[in-house]
Amino acid sequence: MLTVMEEKIASTEVPIIPKQEIPASNVVEQKIKIQTKGVNLHYGEFHALKGITMTMQEKTVTALIGPSGCGKSTYLRLFNRMNDLIPNVNIEGYVLVDGKDIYERGVHVDELRKNVGMVFQKPNPFPKTIFENVAYGLRVNGITDKNFIAERVERSLEQAALWDEVKDKMKKSAFELSGGQQQRLCIARALAVEPSILLMDEPASALDPISSAKIEELIYELKSKYTIIIVTHNMQQAGRVSDHTAFFYMGELIETNTTKEIFTNPQNIRTQNYITGRFG
Amino acid sequence: MNIDHDKIFRSKRNKQNFAFWTFRILSFGIAGILFWILGFIVMHGIKVISWDFITKMPEDGMTKGGIMPAIVGTLTLVAGSIIFAFPLGIMAGIYMNEYAREGFLKRFIQVMTNNLAGIPSIVFGLFGMSLFVNKLHFGDSILAGSLTLGILVLPIVIRTTEEALKAVDDSFRIGSLALGASKWQTTSRVILPSAFPNIITGLILSIGRVSGETAPILFTCAAYFLPKLPHSIMDQVMALPYHLYVIATSGTNITESRPIAYGTALVLIAIVLIMNILANILRRYFGKKVKTN
Amino acid sequence: MQKLFLQKSICNRVKFFRKLLERLIEGLLMLSGGLTSLIVVLIVVFLFREGLGIFGSPSMETSSVLVVNKSNPIKSLTAAQIKNIFDQNITHWNEIGGKKDTIILFRIDDLTNYVSEEEVGANLENVPACLNKVVDSIPNILAFLPANKIPKNFKGVIVPSEKISPGTFLGGKEWFPTAEPAAQMGVLPLILGTLLVSFVAILIALPLGLSTAIYMGEIAPDGIRRIMKPVIELLAGIPSVVYGFFGLVVIVPLIKNAFGLDVGETALSGSIILAIMALPTIITISEDAMRNTPRAMKEASLALGATKWQTIYKVVIPYSASGITAAAILGIGRAVGETMAVLMVTGNASVMPHSILQPVRTIPATIAAELGEAPQGGLHYQALFALGCILFLITLIINLSVESISKRKKGERH
């Protein structure tokens, strides 16, 4: 697997960006799931991401932190190509998922997005029943078998630790749930299509502390099956749930390392300032 | 469970392509209809348009000559109706957006204004006839016609004004009031000037609407054939839309007056086009001005 | 000291006048705000005062009367019977429940067939007396006479003509408002004609309009949207007579040739023109509604692997359903009230519509075509105002239902 990937990377001509050696020490036990190489992103004139190069390992949680407007959400949205929806976006560089460049011609975004689930900042269930919310992803991906759908919906809700709370009101509108429940519903909805990557854009920022704690717990459990990237404002949260942390500032990736290292021994002064709360 | 994902993805992409191409073609088709109508009228009408056509009286049972009295009549009616409707409509719009408090009265007026906007133009014709022509004894006259048309555009003017005022940022209001300016001072010196561009563009578009209306003037002022210009507001007038209707359907010689009909239609469309273009130019001009500020 | 006092008083006075001015302006603005309400009320009053006058009035003008011999058992006739008798569709009294004799029709002009000119007199001074004699002498007579020629000691029996009721007005299938001696005031064909033309128009316009709204709102790149917007605005701006004229010279011959008809002025021609005219309304309102779909909702769908199209029909369209309904209803409203274009292309035959390839006549077209000839205050005039009332009520219902839909929508958001 690794050799194949290396070959692929080697074969793509990257004249501007210096070829990166994959840090062998990090890949001994875990596979690289996502890799970006020299990604630059412009919104019109605005340079939102400046040459980001970074890797994320399979079945780990990576936290992206940094002050507002630093580009962390934009970076997260690279991996399911959500940035495509914004007009005047210009992306350079390579974004590799499972070794494949997802911005290459011929890549279909719908296939990619099925594999890369996303949970948004504010819970955004559809104005449909609880059941239909979770089943939506299956239906749009062409699954019609009723039993299969019912089974998968139940399993996804169980994974999202919501099943016990909603099993008696599957036909009720999703809007009847509390904010925290809605967010877990959205996680279940994302899980139902069996992605291998889960992107979370400040998933707990709109929730109360108890709901927020539940989401964190959930992330910890989901780690065993999914590669999770989470954007967060909340330092403690990043410290609690993530294995790796990346600090963004003004569109640049300042520092990335294991969470423990970042929080105990940051190399960059700006990282240190941010983590200790001197600005943010 | 075996799921052929490739097949599913292919099929849903095909569906999307099919749907999107259908929408694209239908949308272009609709744009095509506009250009068809415009092209058709322009192609046939341009042959008739000349200085004489615009400045001469109709001759030979409206099969020859020009359409000057109809043009003058329409311009008079437009002028009359906007003199009536613009001030009142703008005042009403100001009241609704700046003065009226949320509650039953405001809601009631809103519903009534919306209803007025939805009333068919022929009903305005009936109303104008029974109130202005018969009850108030204006007779078939410019006055009666202008008032009827004025009532017809009133809700449009109100809505335009309201929307323009709504677009003005609340900080302007609060800022001015905080300086001790009274409500009317705030409205007249701060709010209205910044809403002015939007109001003007809306009003220009409504002029196009007034000049094309036929049904309201059928029984309130329009003359079948009147080869002279009006002298007072109590005179009847010819009007472009009614003239087009007459020579297209019930003139003395429909086939012979067909070219005149094309010409009249072209003049009518030209008025609407000019108003639209003017509104768009102003919109762009003011839009830039606001941005550079 | 005095100076200070003077200044203060001037200051107060200025303040007072300023306040007064403010009040005055507010009052003035409030008055103009209430103007639309006043106008709606006035429209209702004037329309219904003239229109409701038709109910209860006889279907014959009061200047003439129908008269039978006093031995005739028939004492009343309906408007339809009168028309059929004078059209020679009914020729015997027993067909309408009388004796077994032929009906002898008599008009005032026929008088000299029965009496000599000397009897009438040189200055027609003996006409009433002669009429009296003729009516009395012919038992099977049905005479149609001017009311002022009926003598005081009249020996015949005046048949009271049927009064027009809301039932006969709304349910009547014949519209011959100027028929002699009794007008036929059935507006059912006109109502059905209006509804037929409008509904077919919406059937054509709705799919087209929605497609364009979807294309403009969700699919088209910015450049194309910038071109399409003024195109739609212009389409809305073209006067209805121009549409009518275009329909007359282009659509009507097209329909005629396409279906091999004798006349191209049909309901379908009207529907096509109305569909084009209703498009801008439908497009703008439904595009607005779709644009209001929260971005988060669309992104959630796309993030699950749905295609853009799946997102549109599974999320955007359901979300904007009420706005789309409002667009359709307003489109119908626009079509129902449209006058000139319909008047010019539908052929205006006041018959019960059976197919869309037949000429039909709509309510607005009827008013526009006939009001000019209807004498003010007469039966026909009132009937046309009553039609105006019907039109007003239809549009009122349409507006209020749109109002309630948009209100409900606002309620849902919170």
Short mmCIF file of N, CA and C in Angstrom, two decimals, chain B residues 12 15-16 19-20 23-24 26-28 30-31 33-34 36-37 40-41 88 91-92 94-95 99 105 107-109 111-116 118-120 122-123 126-127 129-131 134-135 151 154 158 182-185 212 214-215 218-219 241 244-245 248-249 258 261-262 265 268-269 272-273 276 283, chain C residues 18 22 25-26 28-30 32-33 35-37 39-40 42-43 46-47 49-50 208 211-212 214-215 219 224 228 231 233-235 237-239 241-243 245-246 248-250 276 279 305 307-310 312 337 339-340 343-344 364 367-368 371-372 376 381 384-385 388 391-392 395-396 399-400 403 407:
data_model
loop_
_atom_site.label_atom_id
_atom_site.label_comp_id
_atom_site.label_asym_id
_atom_site.label_seq_id
_atom_site.Cartn_x
_atom_site.Cartn_y
_atom_site.Cartn_z
N LYS B 12 -27.10 8.14 -10.96
CA LYS B 12 -27.56 9.42 -10.42
C LYS B 12 -26.90 10.60 -11.11
N LYS B 15 -28.95 11.05 -14.24
CA LYS B 15 -30.20 11.74 -13.93
C LYS B 15 -29.96 13.23 -13.79
N GLN B 16 -28.88 13.56 -13.09
CA GLN B 16 -28.58 14.97 -12.90
C GLN B 16 -28.31 15.66 -14.23
N ALA B 19 -31.60 16.12 -16.02
CA ALA B 19 -32.42 17.19 -15.41
C ALA B 19 -31.82 18.56 -15.73
N PHE B 20 -30.52 18.68 -15.55
CA PHE B 20 -29.91 19.99 -15.74
C PHE B 20 -29.98 20.45 -17.18
N PHE B 23 -33.47 21.71 -17.80
CA PHE B 23 -33.70 23.05 -17.25
C PHE B 23 -32.98 24.10 -18.07
N ARG B 24 -31.78 23.76 -18.47
CA ARG B 24 -30.99 24.71 -19.25
C ARG B 24 -31.72 25.04 -20.54
N LEU B 26 -34.91 24.60 -21.31
CA LEU B 26 -36.18 25.31 -21.09
C LEU B 26 -35.92 26.78 -20.75
N SER B 27 -34.90 27.03 -19.93
CA SER B 27 -34.63 28.42 -19.56
C SER B 27 -34.21 29.23 -20.77
N PHE B 28 -33.33 28.64 -21.57
CA PHE B 28 -32.93 29.36 -22.78
C PHE B 28 -34.12 29.52 -23.71
N ILE B 30 -37.15 30.04 -22.77
CA ILE B 30 -37.95 31.17 -22.29
C ILE B 30 -37.29 32.49 -22.67
N ALA B 31 -35.97 32.55 -22.52
CA ALA B 31 -35.28 33.74 -22.99
C ALA B 31 -35.51 33.89 -24.49
N ILE B 33 -38.16 33.03 -26.13
CA ILE B 33 -39.50 33.57 -26.38
C ILE B 33 -39.46 35.09 -26.36
N LEU B 34 -38.75 35.64 -25.36
CA LEU B 34 -38.66 37.10 -25.28
C LEU B 34 -38.04 37.67 -26.56
N TRP B 36 -37.85 36.28 -29.41
CA TRP B 36 -38.75 36.04 -30.53
C TRP B 36 -39.77 37.17 -30.63
N ILE B 37 -40.44 37.45 -29.51
CA ILE B 37 -41.47 38.50 -29.50
C ILE B 37 -40.84 39.84 -29.87
N PHE B 40 -39.64 39.84 -33.52
CA PHE B 40 -40.78 39.86 -34.44
C PHE B 40 -41.36 41.27 -34.58
N ILE B 41 -41.59 41.90 -33.42
CA ILE B 41 -42.18 43.25 -33.44
C ILE B 41 -41.20 44.24 -34.05
N LEU B 88 -48.19 60.44 -3.23
CA LEU B 88 -49.00 59.72 -2.25
C LEU B 88 -48.38 58.36 -1.92
N MET B 91 -45.27 58.76 0.20
CA MET B 91 -45.66 59.11 1.57
C MET B 91 -46.20 57.89 2.31
N ALA B 92 -47.02 57.13 1.62
CA ALA B 92 -47.58 55.94 2.26
C ALA B 92 -46.47 54.95 2.60
N ILE B 94 -43.35 55.67 3.23
CA ILE B 94 -42.61 56.19 4.39
C ILE B 94 -43.38 55.89 5.67
N TYR B 95 -44.68 56.12 5.60
CA TYR B 95 -45.48 55.85 6.80
C TYR B 95 -45.35 54.39 7.22
N TYR B 99 -42.96 54.97 10.24
CA TYR B 99 -43.83 55.47 11.32
C TYR B 99 -44.73 54.40 11.92
N LEU B 105 -53.16 47.58 12.81
CA LEU B 105 -53.35 48.59 11.77
C LEU B 105 -52.36 48.40 10.62
N ARG B 107 -50.66 45.73 9.81
CA ARG B 107 -50.95 44.47 9.13
C ARG B 107 -52.13 44.64 8.18
N PHE B 108 -53.15 45.34 8.68
CA PHE B 108 -54.37 45.56 7.89
C PHE B 108 -54.04 46.34 6.61
N ILE B 109 -53.28 47.42 6.78
CA ILE B 109 -52.93 48.23 5.61
C ILE B 109 -52.11 47.41 4.63
N VAL B 111 -52.20 44.17 4.15
CA VAL B 111 -53.08 43.23 3.44
C VAL B 111 -53.88 43.97 2.38
N MET B 112 -54.39 45.15 2.74
CA MET B 112 -55.19 45.92 1.79
C MET B 112 -54.33 46.34 0.59
N THR B 113 -53.10 46.77 0.85
CA THR B 113 -52.23 47.18 -0.25
C THR B 113 -51.93 46.00 -1.16
N ASN B 114 -51.65 44.85 -0.55
CA ASN B 114 -51.41 43.66 -1.38
C ASN B 114 -52.64 43.30 -2.20
N ASN B 115 -53.81 43.43 -1.58
CA ASN B 115 -55.03 43.14 -2.31
C ASN B 115 -55.21 44.09 -3.48
N LEU B 116 -54.95 45.36 -3.22
CA LEU B 116 -55.09 46.35 -4.28
C LEU B 116 -54.16 46.00 -5.44
N GLY B 118 -53.28 43.15 -6.31
CA GLY B 118 -53.70 41.94 -7.00
C GLY B 118 -54.96 42.09 -7.82
N ILE B 119 -55.63 43.22 -7.67
CA ILE B 119 -56.90 43.41 -8.40
C ILE B 119 -56.62 43.54 -9.90
N PRO B 120 -57.36 42.81 -10.73
CA PRO B 120 -57.13 42.86 -12.18
C PRO B 120 -57.38 44.26 -12.73
N ILE B 122 -58.86 45.30 -15.30
CA ILE B 122 -60.18 45.61 -15.83
C ILE B 122 -61.11 46.07 -14.71
N VAL B 123 -60.89 45.55 -13.50
CA VAL B 123 -61.71 45.98 -12.37
C VAL B 123 -61.43 47.44 -12.04
N LEU B 126 -63.54 49.34 -14.37
CA LEU B 126 -64.93 49.43 -13.91
C LEU B 126 -65.07 50.48 -12.82
N PHE B 127 -64.13 50.41 -11.87
CA PHE B 127 -64.18 51.33 -10.74
C PHE B 127 -64.01 52.77 -11.21
N MET B 129 -64.62 53.99 -14.04
CA MET B 129 -65.79 54.43 -14.79
C MET B 129 -66.91 54.84 -13.84
N SER B 130 -67.17 54.00 -12.83
CA SER B 130 -68.33 54.32 -12.01
C SER B 130 -68.04 55.47 -11.05
N LEU B 131 -66.78 55.60 -10.58
CA LEU B 131 -66.50 56.70 -9.65
C LEU B 131 -66.18 58.00 -10.39
N ASN B 134 -68.71 58.59 -13.96
CA ASN B 134 -70.15 58.78 -13.72
C ASN B 134 -70.45 59.57 -12.45
N LYS B 135 -69.91 59.08 -11.32
CA LYS B 135 -70.28 59.68 -10.04
C LYS B 135 -69.75 61.11 -9.92
N ILE B 151 -54.29 54.99 -9.40
CA ILE B 151 -54.69 54.02 -8.37
C ILE B 151 -54.05 52.67 -8.65
N LEU B 154 -50.40 52.79 -7.59
CA LEU B 154 -50.17 53.19 -6.20
C LEU B 154 -49.53 52.07 -5.36
N ILE B 158 -45.87 52.17 -3.47
CA ILE B 158 -45.74 51.96 -2.03
C ILE B 158 -44.73 50.86 -1.74
N SER B 182 -35.14 64.93 15.03
CA SER B 182 -36.49 64.41 15.18
C SER B 182 -36.73 63.32 14.14
N LYS B 183 -37.86 62.66 14.28
CA LYS B 183 -38.16 61.56 13.38
C LYS B 183 -38.20 62.02 11.93
N TRP B 184 -38.89 63.15 11.72
CA TRP B 184 -39.02 63.62 10.34
C TRP B 184 -37.68 64.12 9.80
N GLN B 185 -36.89 64.76 10.66
CA GLN B 185 -35.56 65.18 10.22
C GLN B 185 -34.72 63.98 9.81
N GLY B 212 -48.29 50.92 -20.67
CA GLY B 212 -48.81 49.81 -21.46
C GLY B 212 -50.20 49.35 -21.08
N THR B 214 -54.06 48.94 -20.78
CA THR B 214 -55.18 49.23 -21.66
C THR B 214 -56.52 49.19 -20.95
N ALA B 215 -56.74 48.09 -20.24
CA ALA B 215 -58.05 47.87 -19.64
C ALA B 215 -58.55 49.03 -18.78
N LEU B 218 -59.91 51.91 -21.04
CA LEU B 218 -60.94 51.62 -22.04
C LEU B 218 -62.18 52.49 -21.84
N PHE B 219 -62.63 52.58 -20.60
CA PHE B 219 -63.91 53.26 -20.34
C PHE B 219 -63.74 54.55 -19.57
N PRO B 241 -51.65 51.91 -26.28
CA PRO B 241 -52.12 50.52 -26.16
C PRO B 241 -53.52 50.33 -26.74
N LEU B 244 -53.40 50.36 -30.48
CA LEU B 244 -52.93 49.06 -31.01
C LEU B 244 -54.07 48.05 -31.00
N TYR B 245 -54.79 48.01 -29.90
CA TYR B 245 -55.93 47.08 -29.81
C TYR B 245 -56.93 47.35 -30.93
N ALA B 248 -55.64 46.53 -34.41
CA ALA B 248 -55.35 45.12 -34.60
C ALA B 248 -56.62 44.28 -34.69
N THR B 249 -57.70 44.75 -34.07
CA THR B 249 -58.88 43.89 -34.01
C THR B 249 -60.14 44.48 -34.63
N ARG B 258 -52.33 46.87 -40.67
CA ARG B 258 -51.38 46.00 -39.97
C ARG B 258 -49.99 46.63 -39.77
N ALA B 261 -50.05 48.85 -37.01
CA ALA B 261 -50.13 48.12 -35.75
C ALA B 261 -48.73 47.69 -35.30
N TYR B 262 -47.94 47.17 -36.24
CA TYR B 262 -46.57 46.79 -35.88
C TYR B 262 -45.79 47.98 -35.37
N ALA B 265 -46.95 48.86 -31.89
CA ALA B 265 -46.42 47.90 -30.92
C ALA B 265 -44.96 48.18 -30.64
N LEU B 268 -44.57 51.14 -28.35
CA LEU B 268 -44.93 50.74 -26.98
C LEU B 268 -43.79 49.97 -26.32
N ILE B 269 -43.28 48.99 -27.06
CA ILE B 269 -42.20 48.18 -26.51
C ILE B 269 -40.96 49.04 -26.27
N VAL B 272 -41.19 50.72 -22.96
CA VAL B 272 -40.89 49.80 -21.86
C VAL B 272 -39.40 49.48 -21.80
N LEU B 273 -38.81 49.23 -22.98
CA LEU B 273 -37.38 48.90 -23.04
C LEU B 273 -36.53 50.04 -22.49
N ASN B 276 -36.71 50.20 -18.82
CA ASN B 276 -35.94 49.12 -18.20
C ASN B 276 -34.46 49.40 -18.24
N ARG B 283 -29.37 51.80 -11.63
CA ARG B 283 -29.06 50.83 -10.59
C ARG B 283 -27.54 50.63 -10.53
N ARG C 18 -42.09 73.34 15.89
CA ARG C 18 -41.43 72.16 15.36
C ARG C 18 -42.23 70.91 15.66
N GLU C 22 -44.00 68.30 13.16
CA GLU C 22 -43.79 66.85 13.21
C GLU C 22 -45.12 66.11 13.21
N ILE C 25 -46.89 66.34 9.87
CA ILE C 25 -46.30 65.45 8.85
C ILE C 25 -46.70 64.01 9.12
N GLU C 26 -46.63 63.64 10.40
CA GLU C 26 -46.99 62.26 10.72
C GLU C 26 -48.44 61.99 10.33
N LEU C 28 -50.17 63.49 8.03
CA LEU C 28 -50.26 63.47 6.57
C LEU C 28 -49.82 62.11 6.03
N LEU C 29 -48.69 61.63 6.55
CA LEU C 29 -48.16 60.34 6.10
C LEU C 29 -49.15 59.23 6.43
N MET C 30 -49.74 59.33 7.63
CA MET C 30 -50.68 58.29 8.06
C MET C 30 -51.88 58.26 7.11
N SER C 32 -51.98 59.14 3.96
CA SER C 32 -51.66 58.50 2.68
C SER C 32 -51.45 57.00 2.88
N GLY C 33 -50.98 56.63 4.08
CA GLY C 33 -50.87 55.19 4.36
C GLY C 33 -52.22 54.50 4.31
N LEU C 35 -54.64 55.37 2.48
CA LEU C 35 -55.30 55.60 1.20
C LEU C 35 -55.66 54.29 0.49
N THR C 36 -54.72 53.33 0.50
CA THR C 36 -55.01 52.09 -0.23
C THR C 36 -56.22 51.39 0.35
N SER C 37 -56.31 51.39 1.68
CA SER C 37 -57.45 50.76 2.32
C SER C 37 -58.74 51.44 1.88
N ILE C 39 -59.23 53.07 -0.85
CA ILE C 39 -59.52 52.75 -2.25
C ILE C 39 -60.15 51.38 -2.38
N VAL C 40 -59.60 50.40 -1.62
CA VAL C 40 -60.19 49.06 -1.69
C VAL C 40 -61.64 49.11 -1.27
N LEU C 42 -63.64 51.69 -1.39
CA LEU C 42 -64.40 52.37 -2.45
C LEU C 42 -64.68 51.42 -3.61
N ILE C 43 -63.67 50.65 -3.99
CA ILE C 43 -63.86 49.72 -5.10
C ILE C 43 -64.98 48.75 -4.76
N PHE C 46 -68.40 50.67 -4.87
CA PHE C 46 -68.89 51.03 -6.20
C PHE C 46 -69.19 49.80 -7.06
N LEU C 47 -68.31 48.81 -6.95
CA LEU C 47 -68.51 47.61 -7.75
C LEU C 47 -69.81 46.90 -7.35
N ARG C 49 -72.32 48.03 -5.49
CA ARG C 49 -73.54 48.81 -5.58
C ARG C 49 -74.15 48.66 -6.97
N GLU C 50 -73.30 48.74 -7.98
CA GLU C 50 -73.80 48.59 -9.35
C GLU C 50 -74.10 47.13 -9.64
N LEU C 208 -42.46 25.08 -16.80
CA LEU C 208 -41.47 25.95 -17.45
C LEU C 208 -40.86 26.94 -16.45
N SER C 211 -38.63 25.24 -13.86
CA SER C 211 -37.35 24.87 -14.46
C SER C 211 -36.43 26.07 -14.52
N THR C 212 -36.99 27.18 -14.98
CA THR C 212 -36.16 28.38 -15.10
C THR C 212 -35.72 28.87 -13.73
N ILE C 214 -35.27 27.08 -11.06
CA ILE C 214 -34.23 26.18 -10.58
C ILE C 214 -32.92 26.47 -11.29
N TYR C 215 -33.01 26.63 -12.60
CA TYR C 215 -31.80 26.89 -13.37
C TYR C 215 -31.13 28.18 -12.90
N ILE C 219 -28.40 26.45 -10.62
CA ILE C 219 -27.48 25.83 -11.57
C ILE C 219 -26.64 26.85 -12.33
N ILE C 224 -24.57 33.98 -16.60
CA ILE C 224 -25.86 33.71 -17.25
C ILE C 224 -27.00 34.24 -16.41
N MET C 228 -30.11 36.53 -17.53
CA MET C 228 -31.48 36.04 -17.42
C MET C 228 -32.38 37.00 -16.63
N VAL C 231 -33.89 39.67 -18.61
CA VAL C 231 -34.78 39.05 -19.60
C VAL C 231 -36.15 38.79 -18.96
N GLU C 233 -37.34 40.28 -16.33
CA GLU C 233 -37.92 41.58 -16.00
C GLU C 233 -38.63 42.18 -17.21
N LEU C 234 -37.98 42.06 -18.37
CA LEU C 234 -38.56 42.59 -19.60
C LEU C 234 -39.82 41.83 -19.98
N LEU C 235 -39.75 40.52 -19.82
CA LEU C 235 -40.90 39.68 -20.14
C LEU C 235 -42.11 40.14 -19.32
N GLY C 237 -42.44 43.17 -18.30
CA GLY C 237 -42.75 44.55 -18.63
C GLY C 237 -43.53 44.75 -19.92
N ILE C 238 -43.50 43.76 -20.81
CA ILE C 238 -44.19 43.91 -22.09
C ILE C 238 -45.69 44.08 -21.84
N PRO C 239 -46.29 45.12 -22.40
CA PRO C 239 -47.71 45.37 -22.16
C PRO C 239 -48.59 44.23 -22.68
N VAL C 241 -51.39 44.29 -24.27
CA VAL C 241 -51.87 44.41 -25.67
C VAL C 241 -50.83 43.90 -26.65
N VAL C 242 -49.57 44.13 -26.33
CA VAL C 242 -48.53 43.66 -27.25
C VAL C 242 -48.52 42.13 -27.27
N TYR C 243 -48.67 41.54 -26.09
CA TYR C 243 -48.80 40.08 -26.04
C TYR C 243 -50.01 39.63 -26.87
N PHE C 245 -51.43 41.19 -29.33
CA PHE C 245 -51.16 41.41 -30.74
C PHE C 245 -50.25 40.31 -31.29
N PHE C 246 -49.21 40.00 -30.53
CA PHE C 246 -48.30 38.92 -30.93
C PHE C 246 -49.07 37.61 -31.04
N LEU C 248 -52.18 37.25 -31.64
CA LEU C 248 -53.11 37.33 -32.77
C LEU C 248 -52.40 37.05 -34.10
N VAL C 249 -51.22 37.62 -34.26
CA VAL C 249 -50.57 37.47 -35.56
C VAL C 249 -49.63 36.26 -35.65
N VAL C 250 -49.25 35.69 -34.51
CA VAL C 250 -48.32 34.56 -34.55
C VAL C 250 -48.94 33.28 -34.00
N ILE C 276 -47.13 32.56 -21.05
CA ILE C 276 -45.93 33.41 -21.20
C ILE C 276 -46.01 34.59 -20.24
N LEU C 279 -45.31 33.63 -16.60
CA LEU C 279 -43.96 33.11 -16.30
C LEU C 279 -43.13 34.01 -15.35
N GLY C 305 -23.08 13.02 -0.04
CA GLY C 305 -22.87 12.38 -1.33
C GLY C 305 -24.02 12.56 -2.31
N THR C 307 -26.13 14.29 -5.20
CA THR C 307 -25.77 15.17 -6.30
C THR C 307 -26.51 16.48 -6.11
N LYS C 308 -26.12 17.47 -6.90
CA LYS C 308 -26.80 18.76 -6.84
C LYS C 308 -28.30 18.58 -7.12
N TRP C 309 -28.59 17.77 -8.10
CA TRP C 309 -29.98 17.56 -8.49
C TRP C 309 -30.76 16.89 -7.37
N GLN C 310 -30.15 15.87 -6.74
CA GLN C 310 -30.84 15.23 -5.61
C GLN C 310 -31.08 16.24 -4.50
N ILE C 312 -31.52 19.39 -4.90
CA ILE C 312 -32.60 20.30 -5.31
C ILE C 312 -33.96 19.66 -5.08
N GLY C 337 -57.19 37.47 -14.20
CA GLY C 337 -57.55 38.87 -14.36
C GLY C 337 -57.11 39.48 -15.68
N THR C 339 -56.84 40.79 -19.26
CA THR C 339 -57.94 41.21 -20.10
C THR C 339 -57.58 41.24 -21.59
N MET C 340 -56.70 42.17 -21.93
CA MET C 340 -56.53 42.51 -23.34
C MET C 340 -56.01 41.35 -24.18
N LEU C 343 -58.68 38.84 -24.64
CA LEU C 343 -59.73 39.38 -25.51
C LEU C 343 -59.33 39.25 -26.98
N MET C 344 -58.04 39.40 -27.25
CA MET C 344 -57.60 39.42 -28.64
C MET C 344 -57.39 38.04 -29.24
N PRO C 364 -63.04 38.87 -17.80
CA PRO C 364 -62.49 40.20 -18.12
C PRO C 364 -62.72 40.59 -19.58
N ILE C 367 -66.23 41.90 -20.03
CA ILE C 367 -66.40 43.28 -19.53
C ILE C 367 -65.79 44.27 -20.53
N ALA C 368 -64.57 43.97 -20.97
CA ALA C 368 -63.88 44.90 -21.86
C ALA C 368 -64.63 45.05 -23.17
N LEU C 371 -68.79 46.56 -22.14
CA LEU C 371 -69.18 47.69 -21.29
C LEU C 371 -69.37 48.97 -22.11
N GLY C 372 -68.58 49.10 -23.17
CA GLY C 372 -68.71 50.29 -24.00
C GLY C 372 -70.09 50.45 -24.61
N GLN C 376 -75.57 53.04 -19.45
CA GLN C 376 -75.28 53.17 -18.04
C GLN C 376 -76.51 52.95 -17.17
N TYR C 381 -75.39 46.68 -18.13
CA TYR C 381 -74.37 47.40 -17.38
C TYR C 381 -74.19 46.79 -15.99
N LEU C 384 -72.51 43.41 -16.10
CA LEU C 384 -71.06 43.48 -16.28
C LEU C 384 -70.36 43.87 -14.98
N PHE C 385 -70.99 44.76 -14.21
CA PHE C 385 -70.42 45.08 -12.90
C PHE C 385 -70.47 43.86 -11.98
N GLY C 388 -67.66 41.93 -12.71
CA GLY C 388 -66.51 42.56 -12.07
C GLY C 388 -66.40 42.14 -10.61
N LEU C 391 -65.01 38.67 -10.40
CA LEU C 391 -63.56 38.74 -10.64
C LEU C 391 -62.84 39.25 -9.40
N PHE C 392 -63.40 40.28 -8.80
CA PHE C 392 -62.81 40.86 -7.60
C PHE C 392 -62.75 39.80 -6.49
N THR C 395 -60.02 37.19 -7.16
CA THR C 395 -58.66 37.66 -6.88
C THR C 395 -58.47 37.91 -5.39
N LEU C 396 -59.54 38.31 -4.70
CA LEU C 396 -59.44 38.51 -3.26
C LEU C 396 -59.09 37.19 -2.57
N ASN C 399 -55.49 36.37 -3.27
CA ASN C 399 -54.55 37.17 -2.49
C ASN C 399 -54.53 36.76 -1.04
N LEU C 400 -55.71 36.53 -0.48
CA LEU C 400 -55.75 36.17 0.93
C LEU C 400 -55.11 34.81 1.17
N GLU C 403 -51.48 35.29 1.11
CA GLU C 403 -51.14 35.96 2.37
C GLU C 403 -51.01 34.94 3.50
N LYS C 407 -47.69 33.78 5.60
CA LYS C 407 -47.73 33.98 7.04
C LYS C 407 -47.39 32.68 7.76
#
